[in-house]
Amino acid sequence: MLAGVLLIGGCASWKVNQAAAELASVGPGATLERLESIQVPDRDRAQYLLNTGILKLYLGDWTGSREDLQAAKRIMQSLQAVSVSENFAAMTTNETLRSYDGTPTDRVLVHVMLALGYLFSGDPDGARVEMLQANVTMQTLAGDDSTRGQLASARFLAGVVYERQGEWDDALISYRHAYRILRERGETIPEALQISLLNLTRRQGFADEYRQLQQAFGREAQLPETGEGEWLLLYFDAVVSRKTESRISVYNAEVDTMISVVMPQYPQGYYQPRHLTLAAPEQRQRSEVIENLEVRAREDLAAEQAKHLAAATVRAVAKYKMVQKAQSQNDIGGVLMNIASVATEQADIRSWNMLPASLQVARLRAPATAPVQLLETGQPLPALQALGSRRLALVMASSLTDHPFIYPPPPASAVTPAPDATDEKGESHEAP
């Protein structure tokens, strides 16, 4: 019976992984239809909803995305309390019997994706609430490793949400947090964050901090002048890698032999970010990575690998002893027990595997009357004055679709009609 349960669950997990593998080539619309035809066990429900939620976000289904991501968030939060029965099953059989409760990155990113959905659906207050919750989640996750579960992208988006609402001090605090996280990781500071920090420190009169940042970045503030405004691009590039499993042999002194264990792993990464350029009549700005989710996913797994290995070893030793005992009493029983021990050992390869491989940002000052373009795709954006926003307008784009989304939403006459959100590109951009 247990083997049957594992077979059903494993089949669903394999189907979800296959759908993720083909997302970049078939697009989010077809992938969503495929996912909706898969019956997943309750223990995989959070992973399933995270994936359907992000696919609906790519497609601009703000209500559907919000419903799925909120449900996934509630499940993950409820699972933070330890389930004794699930832990026992995972310890004695395999890790896939434990409910998926998300990685530290998942638990923060779900707030980020929800905030984007709220914002682009015209609910900045809802976006603000999600960013406040993201802050609480990151504070909870912070430990001796000051960067685990800390996402510069979440801090940056919080800054954008606050800045659009004129909450300059809160915006600056969030941008500072993003800057600190990137520096502690030794990662490149994207120009969009540099501009945000320089503009707000100058605007708010923090002269000493402004001079320090000016020296660090080698640039000046770019505050809009009369008749100008700003565009901010949020770009989702490619698809994050999927976990696989590997079988390794380790020596165990208790049974004085080599035992075989199955471990989750990510394949060797070859991801090279592709970028998108915001182009105004006299200047342009290329998107840059603010969150490399290929790296975050591997960091989250590496932080848990010692625990995974210890649990897998305990299971393998227990199963080895059962097989040895069965073989000493009944040869046929021993053979069947050996087969069962191999069949029930599976690595937990579940993940939020339909996320982009990277989150990228760009910030561009432009005349309020001038149209702007996404250069690589040739997609036109309306003039800022057509949006009624001279302060800061946002555009969200993905390498998986040909349809960017704009906030504030433009009137129908202000922009050239874009392809329907379900018309995805056929070109593959998946990170191997």
GROMACS .gro file of C-alpha atoms in nm:
model
  432
    1MET     CA    1   0.000   0.000   0.000
    2LEU     CA    2   0.279   0.243   0.092
    3ALA     CA    3   0.454   0.166  -0.237
    4GLY     CA    4   0.129   0.252  -0.418
    5VAL     CA    5   0.100   0.585  -0.237
    6LEU     CA    6   0.460   0.665  -0.325
    7LEU     CA    7   0.403   0.565  -0.688
    8ILE     CA    8   0.102   0.797  -0.723
    9GLY     CA    9   0.280   1.086  -0.554
   10GLY     CA   10   0.597   1.024  -0.752
   11CYS     CA   11   0.404   1.019  -1.079
   12ALA     CA   12   0.244   1.357  -1.003
   13SER     CA   13   0.580   1.503  -0.904
   14TRP     CA   14   0.736   1.374  -1.226
   15LYS     CA   15   0.454   1.530  -1.433
   16VAL     CA   16   0.502   1.869  -1.262
   17ASN     CA   17   0.878   1.852  -1.324
   18GLN     CA   18   0.819   1.767  -1.690
   19ALA     CA   19   0.581   2.061  -1.723
   20ALA     CA   20   0.847   2.288  -1.573
   21ALA     CA   21   1.104   2.147  -1.815
   22GLU     CA   22   0.890   2.247  -2.113
   23LEU     CA   23   0.766   2.584  -1.981
   24ALA     CA   24   1.019   2.791  -2.175
   25SER     CA   25   0.929   2.626  -2.506
   26VAL     CA   26   0.549   2.597  -2.479
   27GLY     CA   27   0.479   2.907  -2.268
   28PRO     CA   28   0.280   2.971  -1.949
   29GLY     CA   29  -0.066   2.929  -2.103
   30ALA     CA   30  -0.012   2.573  -2.225
   31THR     CA   31   0.182   2.487  -1.911
   32LEU     CA   32  -0.103   2.607  -1.690
   33GLU     CA   33  -0.351   2.391  -1.881
   34ARG     CA   34  -0.119   2.095  -1.833
   35LEU     CA   35  -0.083   2.157  -1.460
   36GLU     CA   36  -0.458   2.189  -1.413
   37SER     CA   37  -0.497   1.835  -1.551
   38ILE     CA   38  -0.263   1.687  -1.287
   39GLN     CA   39  -0.401   1.553  -0.958
   40VAL     CA   40  -0.145   1.616  -0.685
   41PRO     CA   41  -0.149   1.476  -0.331
   42ASP     CA   42  -0.231   1.718  -0.050
   43ARG     CA   43   0.131   1.719   0.067
   44ASP     CA   44   0.233   1.873  -0.270
   45ARG     CA   45  -0.047   2.130  -0.272
   46ALA     CA   46   0.167   2.430  -0.177
   47GLN     CA   47   0.417   2.360  -0.455
   48TYR     CA   48   0.134   2.316  -0.704
   49LEU     CA   49  -0.032   2.645  -0.606
   50LEU     CA   50   0.297   2.835  -0.615
   51ASN     CA   51   0.346   2.718  -0.972
   52THR     CA   52  -0.009   2.789  -1.091
   53GLY     CA   53   0.008   3.126  -0.916
   54ILE     CA   54   0.326   3.235  -1.093
   55LEU     CA   55   0.197   3.113  -1.431
   56LYS     CA   56  -0.119   3.320  -1.388
   57LEU     CA   57   0.098   3.620  -1.294
   58TYR     CA   58   0.294   3.580  -1.620
   59LEU     CA   59  -0.040   3.582  -1.804
   60GLY     CA   60  -0.187   3.883  -1.622
   61ASP     CA   61  -0.460   3.687  -1.443
   62TRP     CA   62  -0.422   3.895  -1.128
   63THR     CA   63  -0.723   3.753  -0.943
   64GLY     CA   64  -0.638   3.390  -1.017
   65SER     CA   65  -0.274   3.442  -0.932
   66ARG     CA   66  -0.362   3.611  -0.604
   67GLU     CA   67  -0.600   3.331  -0.502
   68ASP     CA   68  -0.342   3.059  -0.570
   69LEU     CA   69  -0.047   3.238  -0.411
   70GLN     CA   70  -0.247   3.336  -0.102
   71ALA     CA   71  -0.356   2.973  -0.061
   72ALA     CA   72   0.005   2.854  -0.099
   73LYS     CA   73   0.118   3.113   0.154
   74ARG     CA   74  -0.139   2.996   0.409
   75ILE     CA   75  -0.034   2.632   0.366
   76MET     CA   76   0.336   2.712   0.407
   77GLN     CA   77   0.269   2.921   0.716
   78SER     CA   78   0.056   2.649   0.874
   79LEU     CA   79   0.327   2.389   0.807
   80GLN     CA   80   0.590   2.581   1.000
   81ALA     CA   81   0.451   2.399   1.306
   82VAL     CA   82   0.615   2.056   1.312
   83SER     CA   83   0.401   1.757   1.213
   84VAL     CA   84   0.517   1.458   1.419
   85SER     CA   85   0.345   1.199   1.198
   86GLU     CA   86   0.489   1.346   0.878
   87ASN     CA   87   0.837   1.371   1.025
   88PHE     CA   88   0.820   1.006   1.133
   89ALA     CA   89   0.708   0.898   0.785
   90ALA     CA   90   0.983   1.105   0.623
   91MET     CA   91   1.246   0.968   0.861
   92THR     CA   92   1.146   0.604   0.811
   93THR     CA   93   1.045   0.599   0.442
   94ASN     CA   94   1.144   0.905   0.235
   95GLU     CA   95   1.134   1.284   0.236
   96THR     CA   96   0.854   1.309  -0.019
   97LEU     CA   97   0.604   1.204   0.250
   98ARG     CA   98   0.662   1.539   0.419
   99SER     CA   99   0.434   1.824   0.307
  100TYR     CA  100   0.606   2.084   0.094
  101ASP     CA  101   0.647   2.395   0.308
  102GLY     CA  102   0.877   2.596   0.083
  103THR     CA  103   1.236   2.712   0.103
  104PRO     CA  104   1.335   3.039   0.272
  105THR     CA  105   1.341   3.198  -0.074
  106ASP     CA  106   0.990   3.066  -0.149
  107ARG     CA  107   0.852   3.207   0.174
  108VAL     CA  108   0.972   3.556   0.086
  109LEU     CA  109   0.913   3.545  -0.289
  110VAL     CA  110   0.547   3.454  -0.246
  111HIS     CA  111   0.500   3.800  -0.090
  112VAL     CA  112   0.692   3.961  -0.379
  113MET     CA  113   0.477   3.794  -0.644
  114LEU     CA  114   0.158   3.875  -0.454
  115ALA     CA  115   0.267   4.239  -0.423
  116LEU     CA  116   0.326   4.259  -0.798
  117GLY     CA  117  -0.018   4.114  -0.864
  118TYR     CA  118  -0.181   4.365  -0.630
  119LEU     CA  119   0.014   4.655  -0.781
  120PHE     CA  120  -0.058   4.577  -1.145
  121SER     CA  121  -0.425   4.514  -1.068
  122GLY     CA  122  -0.444   4.869  -0.930
  123ASP     CA  123  -0.424   4.797  -0.557
  124PRO     CA  124  -0.108   4.965  -0.421
  125ASP     CA  125  -0.232   4.929  -0.063
  126GLY     CA  126  -0.252   4.551  -0.107
  127ALA     CA  127   0.103   4.555  -0.244
  128ARG     CA  128   0.217   4.757   0.057
  129VAL     CA  129   0.067   4.501   0.298
  130GLU     CA  130   0.249   4.217   0.123
  131MET     CA  131   0.581   4.399   0.144
  132LEU     CA  132   0.528   4.458   0.516
  133GLN     CA  133   0.465   4.084   0.553
  134ALA     CA  134   0.778   4.009   0.348
  135ASN     CA  135   0.975   4.220   0.595
  136VAL     CA  136   0.837   4.018   0.888
  137THR     CA  137   0.919   3.691   0.709
  138MET     CA  138   1.277   3.800   0.640
  139GLN     CA  139   1.322   3.907   1.002
  140THR     CA  140   1.198   3.564   1.112
  141LEU     CA  141   1.437   3.385   0.876
  142ALA     CA  142   1.740   3.595   0.966
  143GLY     CA  143   1.990   3.405   1.178
  144ASP     CA  144   2.362   3.357   1.211
  145ASP     CA  145   2.380   3.361   0.831
  146SER     CA  146   2.260   3.715   0.782
  147THR     CA  147   2.174   3.665   0.414
  148ARG     CA  148   1.971   3.341   0.428
  149GLY     CA  149   1.614   3.415   0.329
  150GLN     CA  150   1.707   3.780   0.269
  151LEU     CA  151   1.612   3.893  -0.080
  152ALA     CA  152   1.741   4.216  -0.229
  153SER     CA  153   1.455   4.199  -0.481
  154ALA     CA  154   1.199   4.206  -0.200
  155ARG     CA  155   1.365   4.506  -0.039
  156PHE     CA  156   1.390   4.684  -0.373
  157LEU     CA  157   1.024   4.625  -0.460
  158ALA     CA  158   0.922   4.748  -0.115
  159GLY     CA  159   1.118   5.065  -0.190
  160VAL     CA  160   0.935   5.106  -0.520
  161VAL     CA  161   0.594   5.058  -0.356
  162TYR     CA  162   0.675   5.316  -0.087
  163GLU     CA  163   0.827   5.560  -0.335
  164ARG     CA  164   0.520   5.553  -0.560
  165GLN     CA  165   0.308   5.645  -0.258
  166GLY     CA  166   0.537   5.931  -0.160
  167GLU     CA  167   0.671   5.755   0.150
  168TRP     CA  168   1.026   5.871   0.082
  169ASP     CA  169   1.189   5.775   0.412
  170ASP     CA  170   1.047   5.421   0.409
  171ALA     CA  171   1.150   5.384   0.045
  172LEU     CA  172   1.505   5.489   0.125
  173ILE     CA  173   1.526   5.246   0.418
  174SER     CA  174   1.418   4.961   0.189
  175TYR     CA  175   1.670   5.056  -0.081
  176ARG     CA  176   1.942   5.066   0.186
  177HIS     CA  177   1.848   4.712   0.294
  178ALA     CA  178   1.869   4.592  -0.068
  179TYR     CA  179   2.212   4.755  -0.102
  180ARG     CA  180   2.336   4.591   0.219
  181ILE     CA  181   2.220   4.243   0.113
  182LEU     CA  182   2.392   4.269  -0.225
  183ARG     CA  183   2.715   4.397  -0.070
  184GLU     CA  184   2.719   4.118   0.189
  185ARG     CA  185   2.679   3.865  -0.091
  186GLY     CA  186   2.946   4.033  -0.302
  187GLU     CA  187   2.700   4.078  -0.589
  188THR     CA  188   2.680   4.359  -0.844
  189ILE     CA  189   2.467   4.660  -0.752
  190PRO     CA  190   2.228   4.719  -1.046
  191GLU     CA  191   2.214   5.074  -1.178
  192ALA     CA  192   1.842   5.094  -1.096
  193LEU     CA  193   1.924   5.054  -0.726
  194GLN     CA  194   2.215   5.297  -0.752
  195ILE     CA  195   1.988   5.560  -0.907
  196SER     CA  196   1.717   5.497  -0.646
  197LEU     CA  197   1.962   5.544  -0.358
  198LEU     CA  198   2.125   5.853  -0.508
  199ASN     CA  199   1.795   6.019  -0.595
  200LEU     CA  200   1.637   5.967  -0.254
  201THR     CA  201   1.941   6.057  -0.043
  202ARG     CA  202   1.970   6.379  -0.241
  203ARG     CA  203   1.596   6.446  -0.230
  204GLN     CA  204   1.579   6.388   0.147
  205GLY     CA  205   1.888   6.596   0.218
  206PHE     CA  206   2.125   6.321   0.343
  207ALA     CA  207   2.430   6.502   0.211
  208ASP     CA  208   2.699   6.283   0.371
  209GLU     CA  209   2.535   5.959   0.261
  210TYR     CA  210   2.481   6.101  -0.087
  211ARG     CA  211   2.851   6.187  -0.121
  212GLN     CA  212   2.951   5.838  -0.003
  213LEU     CA  213   2.718   5.674  -0.254
  214GLN     CA  214   2.830   5.912  -0.526
  215GLN     CA  215   3.189   5.806  -0.463
  216ALA     CA  216   3.101   5.435  -0.445
  217PHE     CA  217   2.896   5.436  -0.766
  218GLY     CA  218   3.088   5.698  -0.964
  219ARG     CA  219   2.771   5.874  -1.075
  220GLU     CA  220   2.531   6.157  -0.987
  221ALA     CA  221   2.164   6.151  -0.893
  222GLN     CA  222   1.922   6.154  -1.188
  223LEU     CA  223   1.623   6.335  -1.045
  224PRO     CA  224   1.359   6.409  -1.310
  225GLU     CA  225   1.344   6.769  -1.423
  226THR     CA  226   1.034   6.968  -1.513
  227GLY     CA  227   0.846   6.785  -1.786
  228GLU     CA  228   1.013   6.451  -1.708
  229GLY     CA  229   0.923   6.134  -1.523
  230GLU     CA  230   1.065   5.785  -1.474
  231TRP     CA  231   1.006   5.431  -1.591
  232LEU     CA  232   1.094   5.126  -1.383
  233LEU     CA  233   1.127   4.790  -1.559
  234LEU     CA  234   1.080   4.459  -1.375
  235TYR     CA  235   1.197   4.175  -1.599
  236PHE     CA  236   1.160   3.798  -1.543
  237ASP     CA  237   1.424   3.610  -1.740
  238ALA     CA  238   1.417   3.240  -1.833
  239VAL     CA  239   1.307   2.956  -1.600
  240VAL     CA  240   1.488   2.838  -1.288
  241SER     CA  241   1.649   2.492  -1.292
  242ARG     CA  242   1.469   2.187  -1.160
  243LYS     CA  243   1.601   1.953  -0.893
  244THR     CA  244   1.710   1.603  -0.984
  245GLU     CA  245   1.822   1.312  -0.766
  246SER     CA  246   2.151   1.129  -0.739
  247ARG     CA  247   2.244   0.804  -0.566
  248ILE     CA  248   2.565   0.806  -0.365
  249SER     CA  249   2.743   0.552  -0.145
  250VAL     CA  250   2.856   0.637   0.206
  251TYR     CA  251   3.031   0.426   0.469
  252ASN     CA  252   2.838   0.361   0.790
  253ALA     CA  253   3.027   0.233   1.092
  254GLU     CA  254   2.716   0.096   1.263
  255VAL     CA  255   2.672  -0.174   0.997
  256ASP     CA  256   3.037  -0.165   0.884
  257THR     CA  257   2.956  -0.138   0.515
  258MET     CA  258   2.889   0.104   0.232
  259ILE     CA  259   2.523   0.198   0.201
  260SER     CA  260   2.342   0.366  -0.086
  261VAL     CA  261   2.144   0.686  -0.029
  262VAL     CA  262   1.946   0.908  -0.266
  263MET     CA  263   1.997   1.286  -0.247
  264PRO     CA  264   1.836   1.586  -0.419
  265GLN     CA  265   2.065   1.799  -0.631
  266TYR     CA  266   2.066   2.071  -0.893
  267PRO     CA  267   2.242   2.002  -1.224
  268GLN     CA  268   2.548   2.205  -1.304
  269GLY     CA  269   2.434   2.556  -1.384
  270TYR     CA  270   2.506   2.726  -1.716
  271TYR     CA  271   2.256   3.009  -1.688
  272GLN     CA  272   2.360   3.331  -1.860
  273PRO     CA  273   2.113   3.616  -1.806
  274ARG     CA  274   1.950   3.777  -2.106
  275HIS     CA  275   1.852   4.139  -2.069
  276LEU     CA  276   1.584   4.382  -2.180
  277THR     CA  277   1.643   4.748  -2.259
  278LEU     CA  278   1.422   5.048  -2.185
  279ALA     CA  279   1.480   5.304  -2.460
  280ALA     CA  280   1.371   5.670  -2.459
  281PRO     CA  281   1.446   5.914  -2.744
  282GLU     CA  282   1.786   6.019  -2.608
  283GLN     CA  283   1.884   5.751  -2.357
  284ARG     CA  284   1.842   5.387  -2.270
  285GLN     CA  285   1.888   5.158  -1.971
  286ARG     CA  286   1.949   4.782  -1.982
  287SER     CA  287   1.799   4.557  -1.716
  288GLU     CA  288   2.037   4.407  -1.462
  289VAL     CA  289   2.002   4.116  -1.222
  290ILE     CA  290   1.890   4.207  -0.872
  291GLU     CA  291   1.805   3.848  -0.771
  292ASN     CA  292   1.969   3.543  -0.929
  293LEU     CA  293   1.720   3.271  -0.838
  294GLU     CA  294   1.949   3.004  -0.982
  295VAL     CA  295   2.194   3.095  -0.706
  296ARG     CA  296   1.930   3.135  -0.434
  297ALA     CA  297   1.783   2.789  -0.511
  298ARG     CA  298   2.124   2.624  -0.482
  299GLU     CA  299   2.203   2.811  -0.162
  300ASP     CA  300   1.877   2.694  -0.003
  301LEU     CA  301   1.947   2.332  -0.098
  302ALA     CA  302   2.310   2.346   0.018
  303ALA     CA  303   2.198   2.475   0.359
  304GLU     CA  304   1.978   2.165   0.402
  305GLN     CA  305   2.206   1.899   0.250
  306ALA     CA  306   2.369   1.791   0.576
  307LYS     CA  307   2.022   1.734   0.725
  308HIS     CA  308   1.910   1.547   0.411
  309LEU     CA  309   2.218   1.323   0.421
  310ALA     CA  310   2.175   1.244   0.791
  311ALA     CA  311   1.809   1.151   0.745
  312ALA     CA  312   1.880   0.946   0.431
  313THR     CA  313   2.158   0.760   0.612
  314VAL     CA  314   1.933   0.676   0.909
  315ARG     CA  315   1.669   0.542   0.670
  316ALA     CA  316   1.921   0.343   0.468
  317VAL     CA  317   2.072   0.181   0.778
  318ALA     CA  318   1.727   0.090   0.914
  319LYS     CA  319   1.624  -0.061   0.581
  320TYR     CA  320   1.957  -0.246   0.552
  321LYS     CA  321   1.903  -0.404   0.893
  322MET     CA  322   1.546  -0.506   0.803
  323VAL     CA  323   1.666  -0.667   0.481
  324GLN     CA  324   1.946  -0.854   0.659
  325LYS     CA  325   1.705  -0.982   0.921
  326ALA     CA  326   1.449  -1.090   0.659
  327GLN     CA  327   1.715  -1.264   0.453
  328SER     CA  328   1.833  -1.460   0.757
  329GLN     CA  329   1.479  -1.587   0.816
  330ASN     CA  330   1.331  -1.624   0.469
  331ASP     CA  331   1.519  -1.584   0.141
  332ILE     CA  332   1.210  -1.486  -0.060
  333GLY     CA  333   1.105  -1.236   0.206
  334GLY     CA  334   1.454  -1.093   0.205
  335VAL     CA  335   1.446  -1.040  -0.170
  336LEU     CA  336   1.105  -0.871  -0.152
  337MET     CA  337   1.219  -0.654   0.138
  338ASN     CA  338   1.527  -0.551  -0.060
  339ILE     CA  339   1.314  -0.452  -0.359
  340ALA     CA  340   1.076  -0.255  -0.135
  341SER     CA  341   1.362  -0.072   0.036
  342VAL     CA  342   1.493   0.049  -0.301
  343ALA     CA  343   1.146   0.137  -0.436
  344THR     CA  344   1.051   0.349  -0.136
  345GLU     CA  345   1.372   0.554  -0.127
  346GLN     CA  346   1.322   0.875  -0.322
  347ALA     CA  347   1.488   1.214  -0.302
  348ASP     CA  348   1.265   1.514  -0.248
  349ILE     CA  349   1.301   1.701  -0.577
  350ARG     CA  350   1.003   1.931  -0.527
  351SER     CA  351   1.064   2.303  -0.568
  352TRP     CA  352   0.901   2.620  -0.696
  353ASN     CA  353   1.034   2.524  -1.036
  354MET     CA  354   0.841   2.765  -1.258
  355LEU     CA  355   1.001   3.079  -1.119
  356PRO     CA  356   1.222   3.289  -1.345
  357ALA     CA  357   1.594   3.220  -1.333
  358SER     CA  358   1.653   3.585  -1.245
  359LEU     CA  359   1.467   3.901  -1.150
  360GLN     CA  360   1.606   4.207  -1.327
  361VAL     CA  361   1.544   4.580  -1.297
  362ALA     CA  362   1.611   4.899  -1.491
  363ARG     CA  363   1.526   5.263  -1.417
  364LEU     CA  364   1.506   5.532  -1.684
  365ARG     CA  365   1.433   5.905  -1.679
  366ALA     CA  366   1.226   6.014  -1.978
  367PRO     CA  367   1.032   6.315  -2.109
  368ALA     CA  368   0.670   6.291  -1.998
  369THR     CA  369   0.549   6.339  -2.356
  370ALA     CA  370   0.782   6.087  -2.519
  371PRO     CA  371   0.691   5.723  -2.589
  372VAL     CA  372   0.935   5.459  -2.466
  373GLN     CA  373   1.021   5.123  -2.614
  374LEU     CA  374   1.137   4.780  -2.497
  375LEU     CA  375   1.424   4.767  -2.742
  376GLU     CA  376   1.489   4.395  -2.796
  377THR     CA  377   1.122   4.312  -2.855
  378GLY     CA  378   1.022   4.637  -3.025
  379GLN     CA  379   0.725   4.676  -2.792
  380PRO     CA  380   0.606   5.038  -2.752
  381LEU     CA  381   0.511   5.189  -2.418
  382PRO     CA  382   0.291   5.499  -2.390
  383ALA     CA  383   0.416   5.841  -2.288
  384LEU     CA  384   0.413   5.899  -1.914
  385GLN     CA  385   0.162   6.181  -1.939
  386ALA     CA  386  -0.085   5.937  -2.098
  387LEU     CA  387  -0.068   5.733  -1.778
  388GLY     CA  388  -0.135   6.032  -1.556
  389SER     CA  389   0.195   5.949  -1.384
  390ARG     CA  390   0.481   6.194  -1.399
  391ARG     CA  391   0.647   6.040  -1.095
  392LEU     CA  392   0.718   5.673  -1.162
  393ALA     CA  393   0.553   5.424  -1.398
  394LEU     CA  394   0.621   5.050  -1.391
  395VAL     CA  395   0.641   4.792  -1.667
  396MET     CA  396   0.665   4.419  -1.596
  397ALA     CA  397   0.786   4.186  -1.871
  398SER     CA  398   0.881   3.820  -1.901
  399SER     CA  399   1.093   3.631  -2.152
  400LEU     CA  400   0.807   3.376  -2.164
  401THR     CA  401   0.544   3.606  -2.316
  402ASP     CA  402   0.514   3.891  -2.565
  403HIS     CA  403   0.285   4.097  -2.343
  404PRO     CA  404   0.431   4.352  -2.097
  405PHE     CA  405   0.208   4.491  -1.823
  406ILE     CA  406   0.202   4.858  -1.726
  407TYR     CA  407   0.113   5.040  -1.404
  408PRO     CA  408  -0.069   5.274  -1.389
  409PRO     CA  409  -0.270   5.103  -1.663
  410PRO     CA  410  -0.284   5.310  -1.981
  411PRO     CA  411  -0.608   5.411  -2.152
  412ALA     CA  412  -0.684   5.190  -2.451
  413SER     CA  413  -0.588   5.465  -2.697
  414ALA     CA  414  -0.248   5.530  -2.540
  415VAL     CA  415  -0.058   5.223  -2.653
  416THR     CA  416  -0.033   5.005  -2.959
  417PRO     CA  417  -0.232   4.683  -2.901
  418ALA     CA  418  -0.009   4.404  -2.771
  419PRO     CA  419  -0.049   4.033  -2.848
  420ASP     CA  420  -0.290   3.840  -2.629
  421ALA     CA  421  -0.130   3.722  -2.304
  422THR     CA  422  -0.168   3.360  -2.410
  423ASP     CA  423   0.043   3.410  -2.725
  424GLU     CA  424   0.376   3.289  -2.588
  425LYS     CA  425   0.709   3.283  -2.760
  426GLY     CA  426   0.834   2.959  -2.904
  427GLU     CA  427   1.198   3.041  -2.830
  428SER     CA  428   1.351   2.849  -2.539
  429HIS     CA  429   1.507   3.054  -2.259
  430GLU     CA  430   1.527   2.789  -1.987
  431ALA     CA  431   1.833   2.769  -1.767
  432PRO     CA  432   1.979   2.421  -1.817
   0.00000   0.00000   0.00000
